[in-house]
Short mmCIF file of N, CA and C in Angstrom, two decimals:
data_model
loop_
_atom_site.label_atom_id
_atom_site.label_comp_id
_atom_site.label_asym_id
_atom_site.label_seq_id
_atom_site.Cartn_x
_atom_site.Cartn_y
_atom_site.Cartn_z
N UNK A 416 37.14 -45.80 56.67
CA UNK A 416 37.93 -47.02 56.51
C UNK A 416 38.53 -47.09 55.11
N UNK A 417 37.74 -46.67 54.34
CA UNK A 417 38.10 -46.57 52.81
C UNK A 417 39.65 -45.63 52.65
N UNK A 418 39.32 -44.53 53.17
CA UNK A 418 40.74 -43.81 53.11
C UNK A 418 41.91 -44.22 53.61
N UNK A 419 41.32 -44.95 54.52
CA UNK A 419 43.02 -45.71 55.85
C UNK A 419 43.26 -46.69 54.55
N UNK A 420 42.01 -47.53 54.22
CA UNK A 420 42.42 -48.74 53.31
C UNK A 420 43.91 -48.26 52.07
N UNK A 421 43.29 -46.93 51.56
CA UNK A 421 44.10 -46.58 50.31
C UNK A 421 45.26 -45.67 50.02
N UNK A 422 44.94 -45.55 51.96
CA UNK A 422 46.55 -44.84 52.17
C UNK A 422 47.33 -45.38 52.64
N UNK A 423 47.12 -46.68 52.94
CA UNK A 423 48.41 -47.28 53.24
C UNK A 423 48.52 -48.97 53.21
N UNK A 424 48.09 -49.03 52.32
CA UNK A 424 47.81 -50.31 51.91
C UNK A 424 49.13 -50.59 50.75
N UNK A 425 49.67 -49.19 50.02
CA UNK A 425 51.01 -49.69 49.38
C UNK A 425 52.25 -49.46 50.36
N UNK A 426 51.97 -48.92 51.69
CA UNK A 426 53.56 -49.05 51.88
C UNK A 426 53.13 -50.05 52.75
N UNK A 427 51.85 -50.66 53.75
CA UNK A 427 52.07 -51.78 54.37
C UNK A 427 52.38 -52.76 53.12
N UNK A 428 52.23 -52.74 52.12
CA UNK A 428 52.05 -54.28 51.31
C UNK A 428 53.65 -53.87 50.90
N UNK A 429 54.55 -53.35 50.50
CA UNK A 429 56.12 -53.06 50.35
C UNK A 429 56.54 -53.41 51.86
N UNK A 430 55.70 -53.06 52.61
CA UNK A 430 56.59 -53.52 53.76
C UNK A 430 57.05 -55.11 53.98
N UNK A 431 55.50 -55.80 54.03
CA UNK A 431 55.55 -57.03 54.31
C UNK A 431 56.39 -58.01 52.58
N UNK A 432 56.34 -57.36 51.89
CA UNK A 432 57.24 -57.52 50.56
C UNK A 432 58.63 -57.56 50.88
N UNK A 433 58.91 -56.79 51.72
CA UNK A 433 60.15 -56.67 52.27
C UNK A 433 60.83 -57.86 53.17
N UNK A 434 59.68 -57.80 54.02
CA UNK A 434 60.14 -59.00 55.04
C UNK A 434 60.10 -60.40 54.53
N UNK A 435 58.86 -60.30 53.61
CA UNK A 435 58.71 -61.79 53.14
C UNK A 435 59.41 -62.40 51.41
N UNK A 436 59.19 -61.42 51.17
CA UNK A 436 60.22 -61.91 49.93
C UNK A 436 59.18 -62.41 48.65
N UNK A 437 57.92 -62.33 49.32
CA UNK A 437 56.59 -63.17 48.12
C UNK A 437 55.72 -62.21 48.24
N UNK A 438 55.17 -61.72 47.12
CA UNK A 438 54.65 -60.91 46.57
C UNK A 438 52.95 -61.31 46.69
N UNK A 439 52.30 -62.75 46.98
CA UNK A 439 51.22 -63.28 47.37
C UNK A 439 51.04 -63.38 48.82
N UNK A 440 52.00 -63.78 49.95
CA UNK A 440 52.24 -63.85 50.84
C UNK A 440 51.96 -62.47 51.85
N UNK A 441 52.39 -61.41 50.92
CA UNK A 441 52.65 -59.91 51.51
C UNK A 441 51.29 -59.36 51.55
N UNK A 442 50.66 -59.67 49.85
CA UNK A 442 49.38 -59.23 49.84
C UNK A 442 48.24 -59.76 50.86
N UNK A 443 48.47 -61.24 51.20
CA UNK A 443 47.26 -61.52 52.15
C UNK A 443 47.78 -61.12 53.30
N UNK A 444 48.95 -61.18 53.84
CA UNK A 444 48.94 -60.43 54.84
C UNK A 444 48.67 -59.40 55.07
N UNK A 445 48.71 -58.49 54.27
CA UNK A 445 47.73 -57.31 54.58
C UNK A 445 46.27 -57.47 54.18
N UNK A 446 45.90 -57.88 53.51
CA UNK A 446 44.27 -58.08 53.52
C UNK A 446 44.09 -58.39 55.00
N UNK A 447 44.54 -59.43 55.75
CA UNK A 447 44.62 -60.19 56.73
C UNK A 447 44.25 -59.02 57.74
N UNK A 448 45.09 -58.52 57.68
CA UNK A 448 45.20 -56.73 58.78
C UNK A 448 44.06 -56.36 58.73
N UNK A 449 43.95 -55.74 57.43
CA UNK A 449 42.55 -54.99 57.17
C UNK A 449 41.35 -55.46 57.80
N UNK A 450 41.18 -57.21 57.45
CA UNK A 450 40.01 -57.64 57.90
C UNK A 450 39.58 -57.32 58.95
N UNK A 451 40.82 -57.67 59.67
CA UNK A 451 40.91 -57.62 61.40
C UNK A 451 40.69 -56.30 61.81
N UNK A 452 41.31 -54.93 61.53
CA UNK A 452 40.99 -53.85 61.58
C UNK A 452 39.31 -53.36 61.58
N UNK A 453 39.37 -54.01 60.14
CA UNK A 453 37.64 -53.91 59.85
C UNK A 453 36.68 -54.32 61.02
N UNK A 454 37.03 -55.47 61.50
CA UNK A 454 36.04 -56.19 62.06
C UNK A 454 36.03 -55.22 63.65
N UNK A 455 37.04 -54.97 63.95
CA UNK A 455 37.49 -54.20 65.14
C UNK A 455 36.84 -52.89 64.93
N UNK A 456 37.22 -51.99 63.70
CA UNK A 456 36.78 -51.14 63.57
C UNK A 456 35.14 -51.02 63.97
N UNK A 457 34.41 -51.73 63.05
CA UNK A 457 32.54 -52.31 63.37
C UNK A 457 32.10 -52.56 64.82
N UNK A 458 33.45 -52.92 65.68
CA UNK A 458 32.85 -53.37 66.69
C UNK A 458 33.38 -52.60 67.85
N UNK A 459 33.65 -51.55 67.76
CA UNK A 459 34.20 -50.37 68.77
C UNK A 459 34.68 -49.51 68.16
N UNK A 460 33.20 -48.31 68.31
CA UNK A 460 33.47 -46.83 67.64
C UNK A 460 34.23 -45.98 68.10
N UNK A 461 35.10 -46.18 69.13
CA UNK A 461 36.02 -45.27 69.60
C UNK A 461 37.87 -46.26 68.59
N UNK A 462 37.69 -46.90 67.88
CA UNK A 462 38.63 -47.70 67.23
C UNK A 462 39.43 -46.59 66.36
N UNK A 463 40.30 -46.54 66.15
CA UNK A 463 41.10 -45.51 65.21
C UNK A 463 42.21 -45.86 64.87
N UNK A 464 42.46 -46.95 64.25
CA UNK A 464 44.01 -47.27 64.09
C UNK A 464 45.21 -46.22 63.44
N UNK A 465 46.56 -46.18 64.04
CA UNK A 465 47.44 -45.28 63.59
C UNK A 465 48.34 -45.91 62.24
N UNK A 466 48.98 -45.42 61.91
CA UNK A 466 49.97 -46.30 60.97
C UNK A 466 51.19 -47.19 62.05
N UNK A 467 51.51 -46.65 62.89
CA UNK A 467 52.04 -47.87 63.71
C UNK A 467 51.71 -49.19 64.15
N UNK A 468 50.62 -48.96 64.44
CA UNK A 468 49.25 -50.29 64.64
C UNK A 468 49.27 -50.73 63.89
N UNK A 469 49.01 -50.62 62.29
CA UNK A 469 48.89 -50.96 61.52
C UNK A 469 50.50 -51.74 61.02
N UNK A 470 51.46 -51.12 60.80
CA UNK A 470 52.54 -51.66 60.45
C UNK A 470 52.89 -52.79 61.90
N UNK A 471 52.74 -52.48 63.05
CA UNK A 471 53.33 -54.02 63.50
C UNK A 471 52.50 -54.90 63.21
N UNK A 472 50.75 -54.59 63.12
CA UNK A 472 50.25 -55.74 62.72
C UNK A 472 50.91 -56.33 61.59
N UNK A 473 51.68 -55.79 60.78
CA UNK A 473 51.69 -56.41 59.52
C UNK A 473 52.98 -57.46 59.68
N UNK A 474 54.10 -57.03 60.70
CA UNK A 474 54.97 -57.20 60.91
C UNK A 474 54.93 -58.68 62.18
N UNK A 475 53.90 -58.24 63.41
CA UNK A 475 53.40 -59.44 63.66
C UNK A 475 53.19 -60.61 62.75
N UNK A 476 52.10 -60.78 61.94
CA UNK A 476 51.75 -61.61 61.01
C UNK A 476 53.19 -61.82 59.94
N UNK A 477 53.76 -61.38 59.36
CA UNK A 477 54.85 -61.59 58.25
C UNK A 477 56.05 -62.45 59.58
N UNK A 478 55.90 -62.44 60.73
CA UNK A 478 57.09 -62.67 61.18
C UNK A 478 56.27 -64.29 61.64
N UNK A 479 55.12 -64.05 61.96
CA UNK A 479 54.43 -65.75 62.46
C UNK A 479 54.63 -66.32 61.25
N UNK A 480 54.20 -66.24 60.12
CA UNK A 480 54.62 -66.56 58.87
C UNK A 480 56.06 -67.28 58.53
N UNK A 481 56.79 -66.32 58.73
CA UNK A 481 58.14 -66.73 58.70
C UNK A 481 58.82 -67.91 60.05
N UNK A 482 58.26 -67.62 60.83
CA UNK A 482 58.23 -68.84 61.80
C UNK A 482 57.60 -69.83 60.85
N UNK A 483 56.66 -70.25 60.88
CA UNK A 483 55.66 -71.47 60.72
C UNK A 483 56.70 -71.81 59.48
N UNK A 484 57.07 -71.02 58.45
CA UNK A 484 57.90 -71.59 57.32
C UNK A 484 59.47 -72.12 57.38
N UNK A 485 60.40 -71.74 58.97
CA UNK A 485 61.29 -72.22 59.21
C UNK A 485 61.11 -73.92 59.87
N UNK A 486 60.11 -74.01 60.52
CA UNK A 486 59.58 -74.72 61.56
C UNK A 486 59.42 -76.27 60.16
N UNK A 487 58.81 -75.63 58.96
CA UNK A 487 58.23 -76.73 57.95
C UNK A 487 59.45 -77.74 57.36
N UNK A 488 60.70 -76.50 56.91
CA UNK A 488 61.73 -76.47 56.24
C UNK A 488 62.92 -77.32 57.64
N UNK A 489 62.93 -77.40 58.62
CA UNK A 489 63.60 -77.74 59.59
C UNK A 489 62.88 -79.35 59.45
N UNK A 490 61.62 -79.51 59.53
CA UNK A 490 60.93 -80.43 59.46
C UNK A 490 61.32 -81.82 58.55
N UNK A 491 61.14 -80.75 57.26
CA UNK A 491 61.74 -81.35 55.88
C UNK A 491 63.28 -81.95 55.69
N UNK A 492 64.15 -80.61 56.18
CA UNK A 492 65.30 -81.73 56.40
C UNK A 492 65.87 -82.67 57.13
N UNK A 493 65.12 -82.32 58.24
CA UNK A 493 65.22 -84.09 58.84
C UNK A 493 64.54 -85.00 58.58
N UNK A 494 63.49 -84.84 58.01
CA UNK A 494 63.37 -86.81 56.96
C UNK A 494 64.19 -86.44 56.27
N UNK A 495 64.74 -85.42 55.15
CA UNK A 495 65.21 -85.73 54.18
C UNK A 495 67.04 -86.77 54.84
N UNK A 496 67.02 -85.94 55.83
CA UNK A 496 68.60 -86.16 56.41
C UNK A 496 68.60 -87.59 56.85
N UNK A 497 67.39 -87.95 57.24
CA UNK A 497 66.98 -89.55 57.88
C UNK A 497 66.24 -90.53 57.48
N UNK A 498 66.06 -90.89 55.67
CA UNK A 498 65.33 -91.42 55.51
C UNK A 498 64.74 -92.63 56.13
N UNK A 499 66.04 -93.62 56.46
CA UNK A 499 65.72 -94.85 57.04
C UNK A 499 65.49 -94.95 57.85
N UNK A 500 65.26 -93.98 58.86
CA UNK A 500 64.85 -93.52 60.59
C UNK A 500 62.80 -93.25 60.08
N UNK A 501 62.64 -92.14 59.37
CA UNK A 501 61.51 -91.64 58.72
C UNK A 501 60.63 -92.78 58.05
N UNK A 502 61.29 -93.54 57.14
CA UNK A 502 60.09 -94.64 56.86
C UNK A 502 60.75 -96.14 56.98
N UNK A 503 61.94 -96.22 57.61
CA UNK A 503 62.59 -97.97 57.86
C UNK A 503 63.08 -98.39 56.42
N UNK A 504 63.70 -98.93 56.59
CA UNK A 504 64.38 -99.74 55.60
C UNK A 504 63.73 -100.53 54.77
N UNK A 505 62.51 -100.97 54.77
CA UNK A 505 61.80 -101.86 53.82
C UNK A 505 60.88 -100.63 53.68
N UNK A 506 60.69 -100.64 52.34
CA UNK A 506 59.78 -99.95 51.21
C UNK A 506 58.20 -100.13 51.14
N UNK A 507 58.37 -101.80 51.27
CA UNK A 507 57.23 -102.44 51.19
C UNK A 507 56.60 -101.78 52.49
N UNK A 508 56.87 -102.10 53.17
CA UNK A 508 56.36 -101.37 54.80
C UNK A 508 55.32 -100.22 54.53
N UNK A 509 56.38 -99.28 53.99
CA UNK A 509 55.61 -97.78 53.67
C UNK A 509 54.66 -98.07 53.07
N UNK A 510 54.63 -98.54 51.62
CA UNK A 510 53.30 -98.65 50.78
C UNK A 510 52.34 -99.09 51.18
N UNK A 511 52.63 -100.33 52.36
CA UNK A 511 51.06 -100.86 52.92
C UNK A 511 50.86 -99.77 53.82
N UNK A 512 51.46 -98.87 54.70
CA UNK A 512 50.71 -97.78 55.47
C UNK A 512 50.18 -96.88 54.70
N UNK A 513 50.97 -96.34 53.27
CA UNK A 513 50.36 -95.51 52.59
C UNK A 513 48.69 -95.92 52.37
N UNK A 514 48.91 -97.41 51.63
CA UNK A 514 47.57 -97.96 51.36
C UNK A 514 46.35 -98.31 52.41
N UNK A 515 46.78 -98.65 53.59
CA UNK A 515 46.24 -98.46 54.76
C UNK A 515 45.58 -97.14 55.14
N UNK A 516 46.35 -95.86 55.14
CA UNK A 516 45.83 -94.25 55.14
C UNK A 516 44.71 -94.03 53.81
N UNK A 517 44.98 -94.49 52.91
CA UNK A 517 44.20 -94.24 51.72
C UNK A 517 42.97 -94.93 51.89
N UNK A 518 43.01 -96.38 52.39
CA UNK A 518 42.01 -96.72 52.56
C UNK A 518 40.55 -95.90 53.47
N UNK A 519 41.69 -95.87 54.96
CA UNK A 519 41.07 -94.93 56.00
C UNK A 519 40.51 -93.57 55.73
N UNK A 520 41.08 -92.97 54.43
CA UNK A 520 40.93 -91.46 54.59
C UNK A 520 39.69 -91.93 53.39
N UNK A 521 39.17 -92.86 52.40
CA UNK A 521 37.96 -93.17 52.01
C UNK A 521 37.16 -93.36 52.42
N UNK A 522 36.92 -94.11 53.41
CA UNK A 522 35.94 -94.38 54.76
C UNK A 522 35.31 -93.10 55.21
N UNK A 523 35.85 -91.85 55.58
CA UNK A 523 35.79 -90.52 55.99
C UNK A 523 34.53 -90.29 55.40
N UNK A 524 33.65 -89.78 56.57
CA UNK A 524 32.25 -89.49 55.95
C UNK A 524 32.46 -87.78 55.92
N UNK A 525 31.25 -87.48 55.55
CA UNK A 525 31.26 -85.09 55.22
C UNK A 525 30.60 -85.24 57.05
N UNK A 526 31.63 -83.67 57.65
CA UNK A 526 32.51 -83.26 56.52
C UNK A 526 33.70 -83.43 56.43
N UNK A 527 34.04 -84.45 57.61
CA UNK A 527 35.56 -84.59 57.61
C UNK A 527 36.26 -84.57 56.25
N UNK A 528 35.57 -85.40 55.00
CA UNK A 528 36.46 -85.57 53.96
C UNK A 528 36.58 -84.61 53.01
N UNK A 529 35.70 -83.30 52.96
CA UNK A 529 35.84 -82.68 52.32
C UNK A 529 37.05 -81.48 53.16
N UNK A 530 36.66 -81.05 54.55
CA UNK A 530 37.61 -80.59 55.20
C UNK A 530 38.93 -81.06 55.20
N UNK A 531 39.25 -82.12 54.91
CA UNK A 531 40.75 -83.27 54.62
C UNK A 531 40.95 -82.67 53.16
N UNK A 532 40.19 -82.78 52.43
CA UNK A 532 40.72 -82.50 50.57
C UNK A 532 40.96 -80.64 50.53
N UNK A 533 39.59 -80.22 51.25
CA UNK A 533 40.45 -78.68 51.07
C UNK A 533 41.64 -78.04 52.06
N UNK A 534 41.76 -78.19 52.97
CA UNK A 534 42.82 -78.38 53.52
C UNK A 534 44.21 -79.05 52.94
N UNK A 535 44.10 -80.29 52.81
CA UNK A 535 45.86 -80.82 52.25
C UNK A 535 45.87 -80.93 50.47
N UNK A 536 44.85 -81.19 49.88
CA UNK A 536 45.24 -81.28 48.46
C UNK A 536 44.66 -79.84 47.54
N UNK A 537 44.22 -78.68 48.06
CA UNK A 537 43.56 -77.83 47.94
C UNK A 537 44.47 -76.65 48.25
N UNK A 538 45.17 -77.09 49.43
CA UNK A 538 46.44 -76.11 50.42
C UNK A 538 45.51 -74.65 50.74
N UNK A 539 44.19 -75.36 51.25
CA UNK A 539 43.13 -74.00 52.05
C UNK A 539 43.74 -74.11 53.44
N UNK A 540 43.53 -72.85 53.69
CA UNK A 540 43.89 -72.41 55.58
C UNK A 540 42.58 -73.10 56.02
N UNK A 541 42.84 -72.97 57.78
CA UNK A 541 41.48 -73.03 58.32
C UNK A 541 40.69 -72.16 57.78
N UNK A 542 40.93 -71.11 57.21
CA UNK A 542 39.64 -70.00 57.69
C UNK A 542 39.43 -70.39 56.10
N UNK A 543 39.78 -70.48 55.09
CA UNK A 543 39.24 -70.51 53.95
C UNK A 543 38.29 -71.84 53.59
N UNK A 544 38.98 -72.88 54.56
CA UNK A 544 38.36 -74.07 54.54
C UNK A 544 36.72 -73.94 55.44
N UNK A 545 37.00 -72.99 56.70
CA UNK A 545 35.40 -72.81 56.89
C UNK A 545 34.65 -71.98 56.07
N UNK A 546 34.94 -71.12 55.44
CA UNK A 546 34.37 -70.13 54.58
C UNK A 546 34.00 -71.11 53.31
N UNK A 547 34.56 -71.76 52.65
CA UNK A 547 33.94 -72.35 51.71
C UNK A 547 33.20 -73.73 52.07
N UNK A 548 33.08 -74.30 53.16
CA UNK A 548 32.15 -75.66 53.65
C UNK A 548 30.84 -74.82 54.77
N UNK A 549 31.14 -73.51 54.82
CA UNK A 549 29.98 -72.62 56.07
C UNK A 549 30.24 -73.33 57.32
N UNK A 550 31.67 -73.56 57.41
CA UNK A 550 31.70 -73.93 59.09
C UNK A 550 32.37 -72.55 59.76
N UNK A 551 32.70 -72.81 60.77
CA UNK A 551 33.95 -71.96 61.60
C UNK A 551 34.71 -72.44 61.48
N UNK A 552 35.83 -71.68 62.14
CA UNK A 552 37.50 -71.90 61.96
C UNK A 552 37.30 -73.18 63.17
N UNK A 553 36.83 -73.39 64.08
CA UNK A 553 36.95 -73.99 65.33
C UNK A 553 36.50 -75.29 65.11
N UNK A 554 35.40 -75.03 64.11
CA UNK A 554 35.01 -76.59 64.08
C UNK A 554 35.88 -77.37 62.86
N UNK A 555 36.37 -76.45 61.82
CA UNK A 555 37.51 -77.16 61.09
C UNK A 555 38.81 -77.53 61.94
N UNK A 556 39.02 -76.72 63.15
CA UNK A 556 40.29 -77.45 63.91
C UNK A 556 39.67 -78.68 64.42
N UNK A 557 38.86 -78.93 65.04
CA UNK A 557 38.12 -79.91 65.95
C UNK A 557 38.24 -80.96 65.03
N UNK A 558 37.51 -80.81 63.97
CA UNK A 558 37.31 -81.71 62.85
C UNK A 558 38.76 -82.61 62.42
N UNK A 559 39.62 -81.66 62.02
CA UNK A 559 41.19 -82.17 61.69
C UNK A 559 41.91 -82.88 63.32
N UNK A 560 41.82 -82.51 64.12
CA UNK A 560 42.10 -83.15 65.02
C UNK A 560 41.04 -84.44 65.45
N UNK A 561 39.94 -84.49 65.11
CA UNK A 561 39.43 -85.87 65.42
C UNK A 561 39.80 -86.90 64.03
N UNK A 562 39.86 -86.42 62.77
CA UNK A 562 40.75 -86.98 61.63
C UNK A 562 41.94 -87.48 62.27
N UNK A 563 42.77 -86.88 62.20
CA UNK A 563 44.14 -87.45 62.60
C UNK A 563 44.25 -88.77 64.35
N UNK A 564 43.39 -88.28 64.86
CA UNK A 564 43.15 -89.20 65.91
C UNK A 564 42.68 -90.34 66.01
N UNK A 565 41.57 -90.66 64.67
CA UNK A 565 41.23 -91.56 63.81
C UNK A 565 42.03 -92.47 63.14
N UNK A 566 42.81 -91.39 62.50
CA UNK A 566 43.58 -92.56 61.91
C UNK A 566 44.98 -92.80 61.64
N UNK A 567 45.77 -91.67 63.17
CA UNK A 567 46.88 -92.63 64.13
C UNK A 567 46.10 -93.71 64.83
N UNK A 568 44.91 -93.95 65.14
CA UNK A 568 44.01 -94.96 65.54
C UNK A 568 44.30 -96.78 64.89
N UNK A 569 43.81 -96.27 63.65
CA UNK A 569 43.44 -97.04 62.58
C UNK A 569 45.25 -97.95 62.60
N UNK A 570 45.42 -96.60 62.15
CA UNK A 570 47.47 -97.38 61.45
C UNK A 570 47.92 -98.13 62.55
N UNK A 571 47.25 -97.81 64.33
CA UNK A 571 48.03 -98.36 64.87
C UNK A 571 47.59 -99.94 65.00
N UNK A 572 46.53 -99.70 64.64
CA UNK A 572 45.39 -101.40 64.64
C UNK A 572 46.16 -101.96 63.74
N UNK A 573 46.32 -101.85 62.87
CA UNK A 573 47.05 -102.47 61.60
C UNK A 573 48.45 -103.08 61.94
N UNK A 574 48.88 -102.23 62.64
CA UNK A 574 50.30 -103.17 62.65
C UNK A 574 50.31 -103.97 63.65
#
């Protein structure tokens, strides 16, 4: 594994450099590979990945990537394009929901609230967010989805 790792770990990481344009982005995506390789590798000794395997994985992942980042940016310019559609015409409005969410997201007992802080003010993935609280990836989705269900809950009591 060591040798696959160091033979081609600079042209997958130029590759995904290529596609992605970020030089941090490229690198975890290939770590990303590897892991997966790795873990595959450990778990079926007839496993042998080629450099083709290897490059669409990389190319898979750099291209979901690039989705999820058009998808954000599409997102973004329509509030930006709609403010008064996005938060209404009175100001005041917003700040009491803001203050309303702030309140709610204090209330948040562990681990929801620590899964909420590394996640959005932290900008951890799922998987880094279970790796550093010792959960799984599954129970940090579960978790964020009973959060948010909470408190579209809450905001809607309020008004």
């Amino acid at each position: 594994m060591e040798s696959l790792y160091t033979t081609y770990y600079p042209r997958l990481f130029g590759y995904a450099f290529t596609l992605l344009n970020d030089e941090d982005e490229a690198a975890d995506v290939v770590s990303d590979v590897f892991e997966k390789v790795l873990k595959k590798w450990n778990s079926d000794e007839l496993f042998h990945p080629n450099s083709s395997y290897l490059f669409t994985m990389v190319r898979n992942r750099s291209l979901e990537i690039l989705r999820h980042d058009e998808v954000r940016q599409k997102y973004a310019a329509a509030v930006a394009a709609m403010p008064e559609l996005a938060y209404g015409e009175d100001n005041g409005e917003l700040e009491n929901e803001l203050e309303m969410l702030i309140e709610e997201v204090n209330k948040l007992e562990e681990p929801d609230r620590s899964i909420l802080h590394c996640h959005y003010f932290r900008k951890m993935t799922y998987q880094e967010t279970a790796e550093s609280l010792n959960l799984t990836t599954t129970m940090v989705k579960r978790h964020m989805l009973k959060i948010f269900k909470n408190l579209r809950t809450a905001l809607k009591k309020e008004k």
